[in-house]
Every structure is written in structure tokens, then in C-alpha cells.
Amino acid sequence: MKKRKLVQALLPLMMIAIVVLLAGCSDQAMVLDPKGPIAETQKDLMYISTVMCLVILVPVLALTAWIVWRYRDREGSKASYKPNWAHNTTLEAVWWSIPIIMIAALAVITVKYTYALEPSKPIKSEKAPITIQVTSLDWKWLFTYPELGIGTLNYVQIPEDTPIKFELTSDAPMNSFWVPQLGGQIYTMSGMAMTLYLQADEIGHYFGTGANFSGSHFADMTFDVNATSQADFDAFVAKTKQSPTKLTMESYEELAKPGQLKGVQYFSAIPDGLFQKVVTKYTNGQSIHSGHGASETNHDAMKSSSTNKNASNDHKQMDHSQMNMSK
């Protein structure tokens, strides 16, 4: 009996020890160490939601433990036996009104933060945003800078304190783009162009990953995000433009084939309209699905798709006309 009681007493301590040991498996919880305005706002929402839930959870658990202890079955108990409980309006009002008020407040706060954290909502800044187009492949990440005419593989460099407009799609199974210290994840899907605004407030190296299962090497779909000063970013652009490797449509097709590639590559040139071609690749002439405000990219892609379709129809009509003339 004593051994059983000892085990019951040590069980909570064992659970706490397990949690502490598991928490020590990493240097830090990256989502709780934000380095940008989006991640900072998301952390605030997590803290507020947690505290509001604990306001209800802690008293309920404490009261439950006290009731179990107070009214436990034990020898020599002198607790009065009252099988018939009377209705108490005051208590009913307390234990119903408090949760209702807390849930209503939590709902209002969540809705407010949800609209504030809309992925396609531009970040207010005096600096103009830089557009980076992201394509998830099997099993690698391709980043292209359409305004600068360069590209990188499994690596992205950005200037600090500058909004970054990520335009995202997939030329492989659906994945999820995630830089924990800069903001929440967003899905990349074939035939869709998503928009995500992020910003790094501090110079540093940040971990990026694919957060969605996409095959045997999905765990290798990680990339580095290097936030630097504007001067260092300009130097990176100049150095990349001197790279001997250029990304062509032929080399992209080879790159898009499923395969594990952990290294970083730099491309001094990229094909015109590559991102739009990847998006329209899976539409078969249908309208493009847009997500989170990628209107400009979708408009260009739809225009390109429509042009190609019209050109194809014109070609067919010309061929048909020539056939009639030959007859």
C-alpha cells in the first residue's frame, strides 16, 4: 500500500521531468523568439489566448483536485452525506457567466488578430517591399528575384527592416513554407499563387523549412534565410549576378525532377515569366485559383495563359484554313 502511494505521489513529478527534458532538446522555441513584426504579433496572440484559457483552466483543475481530496472515501470520514443538492442561482450564474465572457472576449481578440495577420496584407514601412517568388519542388526550394533577375536554391537573402513580398506556388506535391522566427506558415500548391508578407527586424540567420509531408525526403526541404544590412544585400545581388550558372527553362526542368539536393546554388539569370509559367502549368486553360491576394501575379499568369490559348486556337484555325485551300 505504501509503495502504491509513493508511485502515485511521484507520477506528477515524473511527468514534469519528462516535459522539462523534452523542452531541452532544442536551444530555444523558435516561435517564441520572434524576429519580425508578423511573428511578434502571432506570439502576442498565443500569449493572450494561453492566459485567458488558464484563467478558466487553473481554477477548475484546482477545484477538481480539492473536491477529489475533500470528499475522498477514507476510513473515519466525518463528511456529511447530502445526496440531494439544492439549486443555487448565484453559483450557476458564476460558473456559466465567467466562461461565456472569456470565450466571447477570446473570439473578439482572435478575429481582430486574424484580420491583422492576413498573409497578403502589406507591412507598413517607409521602404518599398522586395518581391521574392518561391517554388517548392521535390525536394528543394527555388527562390527567384524577378525585379533583380537572379535566383537561388535552398537559400534566400533579404535586407533587414524591409518588407518582403513572397509569391508562392508549387511544381510538386503541396507543401508549406515556414520561417518560424519571421511568421506563420502558408501552403504552396500547384496551379495557385499565394502571397505572404514577412520582415526581419534584426540581422541574423533564420531557419526555414517545408512543414508539410511531401514524400521520402520531405525532411530535407530546409533552407537558410539570411537577413543582412542593405549594403550586404546589395553585395549579395552583385555577386550572384556574376555567377557562371544561369537558370534556363531546360535547366529548370532538370531541377524540377524529384531528387535530393542539399546544397545551395546561385543563378545569375532566370527565365522571363518562370513563376507564371509554373502556375499556369496545371490549369489546362482554366481560370487560375488565387490565394491571399496574389492578384497581380495571377492576372499576369492568366494573361499569359490566355495568350497561349489564343495562339493555339489561331494556329488550329490557320491549319484548318490551309487544309480547305488545299482541297
mmCIF file of C-alpha atoms in Angstrom:
data_model
loop_
_atom_site.group_PDB
_atom_site.id
_atom_site.type_symbol
_atom_site.label_atom_id
_atom_site.label_comp_id
_atom_site.label_asym_id
_atom_site.label_seq_id
_atom_site.Cartn_x
_atom_site.Cartn_y
_atom_site.Cartn_z
ATOM 1 C CA MET A 1 0.000 0.000 0.000
ATOM 2 C CA LYS A 2 2.829 2.411 0.868
ATOM 3 C CA LYS A 3 4.609 1.594 -2.402
ATOM 4 C CA ARG A 4 1.445 2.354 -4.363
ATOM 5 C CA LYS A 5 1.002 5.689 -2.655
ATOM 6 C CA LEU A 6 4.641 6.539 -3.311
ATOM 7 C CA VAL A 7 4.208 5.825 -7.032
ATOM 8 C CA GLN A 8 1.063 7.973 -7.158
ATOM 9 C CA ALA A 9 2.896 10.821 -5.438
ATOM 10 C CA LEU A 10 5.880 10.611 -7.791
ATOM 11 C CA LEU A 11 3.822 10.357 -11.007
ATOM 12 C CA PRO A 12 3.197 14.126 -11.364
ATOM 13 C CA LEU A 13 6.883 14.822 -10.735
ATOM 14 C CA MET A 14 7.847 12.286 -13.396
ATOM 15 C CA MET A 15 5.548 13.974 -15.931
ATOM 16 C CA ILE A 16 7.064 17.371 -15.156
ATOM 17 C CA ALA A 17 10.573 15.950 -15.540
ATOM 18 C CA ILE A 18 9.694 14.472 -18.959
ATOM 19 C CA VAL A 19 8.338 17.816 -20.171
ATOM 20 C CA VAL A 20 11.479 19.621 -18.966
ATOM 21 C CA LEU A 21 13.779 17.095 -20.645
ATOM 22 C CA LEU A 22 11.883 17.269 -23.938
ATOM 23 C CA ALA A 23 11.940 21.055 -23.839
ATOM 24 C CA GLY A 24 15.706 20.906 -23.562
ATOM 25 C CA CYS A 25 16.071 19.067 -26.879
ATOM 26 C CA SER A 26 16.437 22.391 -28.700
ATOM 27 C CA ASP A 27 18.227 25.615 -27.881
ATOM 28 C CA GLN A 28 15.027 27.608 -27.986
ATOM 29 C CA ALA A 29 11.409 27.510 -29.037
ATOM 30 C CA MET A 30 11.771 29.476 -32.260
ATOM 31 C CA VAL A 31 8.118 30.524 -32.450
ATOM 32 C CA LEU A 32 8.542 32.176 -29.051
ATOM 33 C CA ASP A 33 11.646 34.053 -30.201
ATOM 34 C CA PRO A 34 10.238 36.279 -32.960
ATOM 35 C CA LYS A 35 12.492 38.483 -35.078
ATOM 36 C CA GLY A 36 9.871 40.250 -37.169
ATOM 37 C CA PRO A 37 6.584 42.157 -36.794
ATOM 38 C CA ILE A 38 4.406 39.285 -38.056
ATOM 39 C CA ALA A 39 5.943 36.691 -35.734
ATOM 40 C CA GLU A 40 5.825 39.182 -32.846
ATOM 41 C CA THR A 41 2.093 39.727 -33.340
ATOM 42 C CA GLN A 42 1.492 35.984 -33.569
ATOM 43 C CA LYS A 43 3.388 35.464 -30.321
ATOM 44 C CA ASP A 44 1.204 38.087 -28.621
ATOM 45 C CA LEU A 45 -1.909 36.239 -29.776
ATOM 46 C CA MET A 46 -0.561 32.945 -28.424
ATOM 47 C CA TYR A 47 0.251 34.505 -25.058
ATOM 48 C CA ILE A 48 -3.110 36.252 -24.756
ATOM 49 C CA SER A 49 -5.027 33.092 -25.703
ATOM 50 C CA THR A 50 -2.995 30.982 -23.276
ATOM 51 C CA VAL A 51 -3.510 33.366 -20.352
ATOM 52 C CA MET A 52 -7.254 33.655 -20.984
ATOM 53 C CA CYS A 53 -7.589 29.872 -21.142
ATOM 54 C CA LEU A 54 -5.582 29.481 -17.926
ATOM 55 C CA VAL A 55 -7.930 31.896 -16.162
ATOM 56 C CA ILE A 56 -10.598 29.222 -16.534
ATOM 57 C CA LEU A 57 -8.478 26.092 -16.553
ATOM 58 C CA VAL A 58 -6.431 26.671 -13.400
ATOM 59 C CA PRO A 59 -9.375 27.334 -11.042
ATOM 60 C CA VAL A 60 -11.300 24.385 -12.493
ATOM 61 C CA LEU A 61 -8.377 21.985 -12.055
ATOM 62 C CA ALA A 62 -7.631 23.312 -8.563
ATOM 63 C CA LEU A 63 -11.281 22.986 -7.547
ATOM 64 C CA THR A 64 -11.450 19.485 -9.031
ATOM 65 C CA ALA A 65 -8.371 18.404 -7.080
ATOM 66 C CA TRP A 66 -9.776 19.898 -3.871
ATOM 67 C CA ILE A 67 -13.147 18.149 -4.325
ATOM 68 C CA VAL A 68 -11.471 14.800 -5.004
ATOM 69 C CA TRP A 69 -9.317 15.218 -1.895
ATOM 70 C CA ARG A 70 -12.015 16.664 0.334
ATOM 71 C CA TYR A 71 -14.676 14.074 -0.464
ATOM 72 C CA ARG A 72 -12.496 11.024 -0.950
ATOM 73 C CA ASP A 73 -13.591 7.781 0.580
ATOM 74 C CA ARG A 74 -11.492 7.203 3.659
ATOM 75 C CA GLU A 75 -11.796 5.448 6.991
ATOM 76 C CA GLY A 76 -13.159 7.602 9.771
ATOM 77 C CA SER A 77 -14.502 10.264 7.412
ATOM 78 C CA LYS A 78 -16.883 12.691 9.153
ATOM 79 C CA ALA A 79 -18.045 14.450 5.982
ATOM 80 C CA SER A 80 -21.791 14.896 5.879
ATOM 81 C CA TYR A 81 -23.761 12.906 3.302
ATOM 82 C CA LYS A 82 -26.051 15.142 1.228
ATOM 83 C CA PRO A 83 -27.408 13.247 -1.781
ATOM 84 C CA ASN A 84 -29.962 15.943 -2.605
ATOM 85 C CA TRP A 85 -28.458 19.250 -3.728
ATOM 86 C CA ALA A 86 -30.477 22.423 -3.820
ATOM 87 C CA HIS A 87 -30.351 24.795 -6.789
ATOM 88 C CA ASN A 88 -28.114 27.839 -6.223
ATOM 89 C CA THR A 89 -28.743 30.677 -8.660
ATOM 90 C CA THR A 90 -25.647 32.589 -7.607
ATOM 91 C CA LEU A 91 -23.280 29.677 -8.204
ATOM 92 C CA GLU A 92 -24.966 28.812 -11.509
ATOM 93 C CA ALA A 93 -24.531 32.396 -12.667
ATOM 94 C CA VAL A 94 -20.847 32.410 -11.676
ATOM 95 C CA TRP A 95 -19.758 29.172 -13.304
ATOM 96 C CA TRP A 96 -21.687 29.879 -16.512
ATOM 97 C CA SER A 97 -21.121 33.606 -16.959
ATOM 98 C CA ILE A 98 -17.326 33.617 -16.489
ATOM 99 C CA PRO A 99 -16.600 31.052 -19.245
ATOM 100 C CA ILE A 100 -19.089 32.727 -21.591
ATOM 101 C CA ILE A 101 -17.478 36.123 -21.069
ATOM 102 C CA MET A 102 -13.967 34.710 -21.528
ATOM 103 C CA ILE A 103 -14.899 32.815 -24.694
ATOM 104 C CA ALA A 104 -16.615 35.884 -26.154
ATOM 105 C CA ALA A 105 -13.575 38.041 -25.379
ATOM 106 C CA LEU A 106 -11.249 35.422 -26.851
ATOM 107 C CA ALA A 107 -13.386 35.284 -30.000
ATOM 108 C CA VAL A 108 -13.217 39.060 -30.467
ATOM 109 C CA ILE A 109 -9.436 39.115 -29.935
ATOM 110 C CA THR A 110 -8.893 36.168 -32.300
ATOM 111 C CA VAL A 111 -10.960 37.759 -35.074
ATOM 112 C CA LYS A 112 -9.111 41.056 -34.657
ATOM 113 C CA TYR A 113 -5.696 39.395 -34.833
ATOM 114 C CA THR A 114 -6.771 37.146 -37.715
ATOM 115 C CA TYR A 115 -7.587 40.146 -39.884
ATOM 116 C CA ALA A 116 -4.432 41.936 -38.768
ATOM 117 C CA LEU A 117 -2.347 38.880 -39.696
ATOM 118 C CA GLU A 118 -3.869 38.360 -43.148
ATOM 119 C CA PRO A 119 -0.861 36.947 -45.093
ATOM 120 C CA SER A 120 -1.352 39.158 -48.148
ATOM 121 C CA LYS A 121 -1.696 42.356 -46.130
ATOM 122 C CA PRO A 122 1.322 44.596 -46.850
ATOM 123 C CA ILE A 123 3.534 45.523 -43.925
ATOM 124 C CA LYS A 124 3.552 49.243 -43.200
ATOM 125 C CA SER A 125 7.022 50.585 -43.869
ATOM 126 C CA GLU A 126 8.781 53.538 -45.421
ATOM 127 C CA LYS A 127 10.764 51.088 -47.546
ATOM 128 C CA ALA A 128 9.349 49.543 -50.708
ATOM 129 C CA PRO A 129 8.836 45.765 -50.473
ATOM 130 C CA ILE A 130 11.081 43.336 -52.330
ATOM 131 C CA THR A 131 9.341 40.584 -54.283
ATOM 132 C CA ILE A 132 10.692 37.050 -53.998
ATOM 133 C CA GLN A 133 8.958 34.240 -55.872
ATOM 134 C CA VAL A 134 9.081 30.841 -54.193
ATOM 135 C CA THR A 135 8.558 27.491 -55.911
ATOM 136 C CA SER A 136 8.510 24.295 -53.863
ATOM 137 C CA LEU A 137 9.971 21.297 -55.697
ATOM 138 C CA ASP A 138 10.761 17.690 -54.874
ATOM 139 C CA TRP A 139 12.744 18.088 -52.579
ATOM 140 C CA LYS A 140 14.159 21.591 -52.735
ATOM 141 C CA TRP A 141 13.169 25.256 -52.690
ATOM 142 C CA LEU A 142 13.687 27.623 -55.612
ATOM 143 C CA PHE A 143 13.783 31.367 -54.918
ATOM 144 C CA THR A 144 13.723 33.902 -57.743
ATOM 145 C CA TYR A 145 14.031 37.667 -57.524
ATOM 146 C CA PRO A 146 12.055 38.838 -60.601
ATOM 147 C CA GLU A 147 12.914 42.515 -60.084
ATOM 148 C CA LEU A 148 16.635 41.707 -59.886
ATOM 149 C CA GLY A 149 16.824 38.889 -62.407
ATOM 150 C CA ILE A 150 18.600 36.419 -60.107
ATOM 151 C CA GLY A 151 17.731 33.207 -58.308
ATOM 152 C CA THR A 152 18.903 30.895 -55.546
ATOM 153 C CA LEU A 153 18.282 27.341 -54.443
ATOM 154 C CA ASN A 154 17.697 26.399 -50.791
ATOM 155 C CA TYR A 155 18.852 29.851 -49.700
ATOM 156 C CA VAL A 156 17.298 33.283 -49.548
ATOM 157 C CA GLN A 157 18.917 36.559 -48.524
ATOM 158 C CA ILE A 158 16.921 39.619 -47.527
ATOM 159 C CA PRO A 159 17.732 43.067 -46.164
ATOM 160 C CA GLU A 160 16.773 43.774 -42.570
ATOM 161 C CA ASP A 161 13.854 46.047 -41.698
ATOM 162 C CA THR A 162 12.449 45.721 -45.227
ATOM 163 C CA PRO A 163 9.091 44.133 -46.128
ATOM 164 C CA ILE A 164 9.421 41.031 -48.280
ATOM 165 C CA LYS A 165 6.570 40.031 -50.553
ATOM 166 C CA PHE A 166 6.754 36.289 -51.062
ATOM 167 C CA GLU A 167 4.777 34.928 -54.003
ATOM 168 C CA LEU A 168 4.466 31.180 -53.638
ATOM 169 C CA THR A 169 3.469 28.202 -55.755
ATOM 170 C CA SER A 170 4.403 24.547 -56.192
ATOM 171 C CA ASP A 171 5.698 22.442 -59.062
ATOM 172 C CA ALA A 172 5.422 19.312 -56.945
ATOM 173 C CA PRO A 173 3.101 17.974 -54.193
ATOM 174 C CA MET A 174 1.601 20.560 -51.880
ATOM 175 C CA ASN A 175 3.983 21.850 -49.239
ATOM 176 C CA SER A 176 4.065 24.542 -46.564
ATOM 177 C CA PHE A 177 6.543 27.430 -46.468
ATOM 178 C CA TRP A 178 7.598 28.318 -42.927
ATOM 179 C CA VAL A 179 10.190 30.578 -41.310
ATOM 180 C CA PRO A 180 9.226 30.226 -37.607
ATOM 181 C CA GLN A 181 11.011 33.356 -36.338
ATOM 182 C CA LEU A 182 9.534 35.585 -39.033
ATOM 183 C CA GLY A 183 5.939 34.390 -39.279
ATOM 184 C CA GLY A 184 3.457 31.593 -39.691
ATOM 185 C CA GLN A 185 3.402 29.030 -42.457
ATOM 186 C CA ILE A 186 1.487 29.200 -45.719
ATOM 187 C CA TYR A 187 0.744 26.424 -48.199
ATOM 188 C CA THR A 188 2.294 26.181 -51.663
ATOM 189 C CA MET A 189 0.005 24.488 -54.176
ATOM 190 C CA SER A 190 0.243 23.763 -57.869
ATOM 191 C CA GLY A 191 -1.935 25.987 -60.023
ATOM 192 C CA MET A 192 -2.194 28.569 -57.256
ATOM 193 C CA ALA A 193 -0.243 31.712 -56.423
ATOM 194 C CA MET A 194 -0.196 32.664 -52.752
ATOM 195 C CA THR A 195 1.105 35.859 -51.189
ATOM 196 C CA LEU A 196 2.887 36.197 -47.850
ATOM 197 C CA TYR A 197 4.461 39.326 -46.392
ATOM 198 C CA LEU A 198 7.296 38.878 -43.885
ATOM 199 C CA GLN A 199 10.004 41.104 -42.459
ATOM 200 C CA ALA A 200 13.164 40.569 -40.412
ATOM 201 C CA ASP A 201 13.790 43.320 -37.862
ATOM 202 C CA GLU A 202 17.233 42.024 -36.942
ATOM 203 C CA ILE A 203 20.310 40.844 -38.805
ATOM 204 C CA GLY A 204 20.721 37.108 -38.427
ATOM 205 C CA HIS A 205 20.374 33.608 -39.844
ATOM 206 C CA TYR A 206 16.912 32.091 -39.645
ATOM 207 C CA PHE A 207 15.717 28.549 -40.147
ATOM 208 C CA GLY A 208 13.260 27.839 -42.953
ATOM 209 C CA THR A 209 11.547 24.569 -43.711
ATOM 210 C CA GLY A 210 8.795 22.767 -45.533
ATOM 211 C CA ALA A 211 6.180 21.995 -42.886
ATOM 212 C CA ASN A 212 4.093 19.553 -44.907
ATOM 213 C CA PHE A 213 4.736 15.884 -45.714
ATOM 214 C CA SER A 214 5.683 15.621 -49.394
ATOM 215 C CA GLY A 215 7.481 12.335 -49.868
ATOM 216 C CA SER A 216 10.529 10.384 -48.774
ATOM 217 C CA HIS A 217 12.918 13.356 -48.479
ATOM 218 C CA PHE A 218 10.498 15.957 -47.142
ATOM 219 C CA ALA A 219 12.659 16.327 -44.011
ATOM 220 C CA ASP A 220 15.483 17.630 -46.208
ATOM 221 C CA MET A 221 13.379 20.508 -47.522
ATOM 222 C CA THR A 222 15.058 23.105 -45.343
ATOM 223 C CA PHE A 223 16.518 26.427 -46.393
ATOM 224 C CA ASP A 224 18.504 29.256 -44.844
ATOM 225 C CA VAL A 225 17.188 32.799 -44.525
ATOM 226 C CA ASN A 226 19.973 35.328 -44.133
ATOM 227 C CA ALA A 227 18.889 38.814 -43.058
ATOM 228 C CA THR A 228 21.668 41.329 -43.651
ATOM 229 C CA SER A 229 22.246 45.052 -43.910
ATOM 230 C CA GLN A 230 21.200 46.772 -47.132
ATOM 231 C CA ALA A 231 24.852 47.126 -48.141
ATOM 232 C CA ASP A 232 25.488 43.397 -47.682
ATOM 233 C CA PHE A 233 22.295 42.590 -49.574
ATOM 234 C CA ASP A 234 23.421 44.771 -52.487
ATOM 235 C CA ALA A 235 26.766 42.952 -52.429
ATOM 236 C CA PHE A 236 24.941 39.612 -52.494
ATOM 237 C CA VAL A 237 22.951 40.716 -55.543
ATOM 238 C CA ALA A 238 26.093 41.907 -57.338
ATOM 239 C CA LYS A 239 27.958 38.683 -56.533
ATOM 240 C CA THR A 240 25.040 36.497 -57.639
ATOM 241 C CA LYS A 241 24.855 38.334 -60.966
ATOM 242 C CA GLN A 242 28.484 37.306 -61.534
ATOM 243 C CA SER A 243 27.698 33.631 -61.008
ATOM 244 C CA PRO A 244 28.561 31.470 -64.043
ATOM 245 C CA THR A 245 25.361 29.440 -63.589
ATOM 246 C CA LYS A 246 22.238 30.684 -65.349
ATOM 247 C CA LEU A 247 18.817 29.174 -64.887
ATOM 248 C CA THR A 248 17.189 28.350 -68.221
ATOM 249 C CA MET A 249 13.920 26.557 -68.917
ATOM 250 C CA GLU A 250 15.901 23.434 -69.783
ATOM 251 C CA SER A 251 17.924 23.516 -66.561
ATOM 252 C CA TYR A 252 14.762 24.290 -64.600
ATOM 253 C CA GLU A 253 13.059 21.190 -65.992
ATOM 254 C CA GLU A 254 16.018 19.132 -64.791
ATOM 255 C CA LEU A 255 15.925 20.883 -61.422
ATOM 256 C CA ALA A 256 12.204 20.214 -61.048
ATOM 257 C CA LYS A 257 12.655 16.469 -61.305
ATOM 258 C CA PRO A 258 12.327 14.669 -57.938
ATOM 259 C CA GLY A 259 15.684 14.438 -56.264
ATOM 260 C CA GLN A 260 17.573 15.286 -53.103
ATOM 261 C CA LEU A 261 19.780 18.358 -53.341
ATOM 262 C CA LYS A 262 21.006 19.839 -50.054
ATOM 263 C CA GLY A 263 23.490 22.313 -51.459
ATOM 264 C CA VAL A 264 22.993 25.992 -52.243
ATOM 265 C CA GLN A 265 23.070 27.247 -55.824
ATOM 266 C CA TYR A 266 23.128 30.775 -57.252
ATOM 267 C CA PHE A 267 21.719 31.760 -60.638
ATOM 268 C CA SER A 268 22.862 34.932 -62.382
ATOM 269 C CA ALA A 269 19.844 34.864 -64.688
ATOM 270 C CA ILE A 270 16.340 33.394 -64.668
ATOM 271 C CA PRO A 271 13.825 32.774 -67.455
ATOM 272 C CA ASP A 272 11.312 35.552 -68.029
ATOM 273 C CA GLY A 273 7.924 34.706 -66.558
ATOM 274 C CA LEU A 274 9.124 31.444 -64.982
ATOM 275 C CA PHE A 275 6.851 31.764 -61.950
ATOM 276 C CA GLN A 276 3.791 32.487 -64.110
ATOM 277 C CA LYS A 277 4.584 29.519 -66.345
ATOM 278 C CA VAL A 278 4.799 27.221 -63.333
ATOM 279 C CA VAL A 279 1.461 28.479 -62.014
ATOM 280 C CA THR A 280 -0.355 28.073 -65.350
ATOM 281 C CA LYS A 281 1.274 24.714 -65.994
ATOM 282 C CA TYR A 282 -1.502 22.879 -64.133
ATOM 283 C CA THR A 283 -4.522 24.982 -65.120
ATOM 284 C CA ASN A 284 -5.229 23.429 -68.549
ATOM 285 C CA GLY A 285 -6.666 26.688 -69.793
ATOM 286 C CA GLN A 286 -8.954 27.112 -66.788
ATOM 287 C CA SER A 287 -9.023 30.149 -64.535
ATOM 288 C CA ILE A 288 -6.228 30.306 -62.008
ATOM 289 C CA HIS A 289 -7.009 29.776 -58.367
ATOM 290 C CA SER A 290 -5.784 32.708 -56.361
ATOM 291 C CA GLY A 291 -4.996 32.735 -52.692
ATOM 292 C CA HIS A 292 -4.351 35.530 -50.221
ATOM 293 C CA GLY A 293 -4.278 38.454 -52.608
ATOM 294 C CA ALA A 294 -1.922 37.282 -55.333
ATOM 295 C CA SER A 295 -3.951 39.286 -57.819
ATOM 296 C CA GLU A 296 -1.170 40.860 -59.886
ATOM 297 C CA THR A 297 0.693 37.620 -60.351
ATOM 298 C CA ASN A 298 -2.499 35.767 -61.202
ATOM 299 C CA HIS A 299 -3.519 38.477 -63.654
ATOM 300 C CA ASP A 300 -0.184 38.170 -65.468
ATOM 301 C CA ALA A 301 -0.398 34.403 -65.411
ATOM 302 C CA MET A 302 -3.976 34.403 -66.710
ATOM 303 C CA LYS A 303 -2.968 36.840 -69.456
ATOM 304 C CA SER A 304 -0.077 34.581 -70.427
ATOM 305 C CA SER A 305 -2.317 31.510 -70.381
ATOM 306 C CA SER A 306 -4.977 33.288 -72.430
ATOM 307 C CA THR A 307 -2.381 34.437 -74.956
ATOM 308 C CA ASN A 308 -1.023 30.925 -75.345
ATOM 309 C CA LYS A 309 -4.530 29.530 -75.708
ATOM 310 C CA ASN A 310 -5.496 32.117 -78.327
ATOM 311 C CA ALA A 311 -2.264 31.475 -80.197
ATOM 312 C CA SER A 312 -3.046 27.779 -80.195
ATOM 313 C CA ASN A 313 -6.580 28.394 -81.477
ATOM 314 C CA ASP A 314 -5.257 30.718 -84.197
ATOM 315 C CA HIS A 315 -2.773 28.062 -85.217
ATOM 316 C CA LYS A 316 -5.518 25.445 -85.455
ATOM 317 C CA GLN A 317 -7.721 27.792 -87.488
ATOM 318 C CA MET A 318 -4.834 28.541 -89.849
ATOM 319 C CA ASP A 319 -4.127 24.858 -90.316
ATOM 320 C CA HIS A 320 -7.803 24.192 -90.972
ATOM 321 C CA SER A 321 -7.906 27.038 -93.485
ATOM 322 C CA GLN A 322 -4.878 25.714 -95.278
ATOM 323 C CA MET A 323 -6.481 22.290 -95.451
ATOM 324 C CA ASN A 324 -9.579 23.790 -97.078
ATOM 325 C CA MET A 325 -7.439 25.659 -99.580
ATOM 326 C CA SER A 326 -5.549 22.525 -100.481
ATOM 327 C CA LYS A 327 -8.802 20.758 -101.196
#
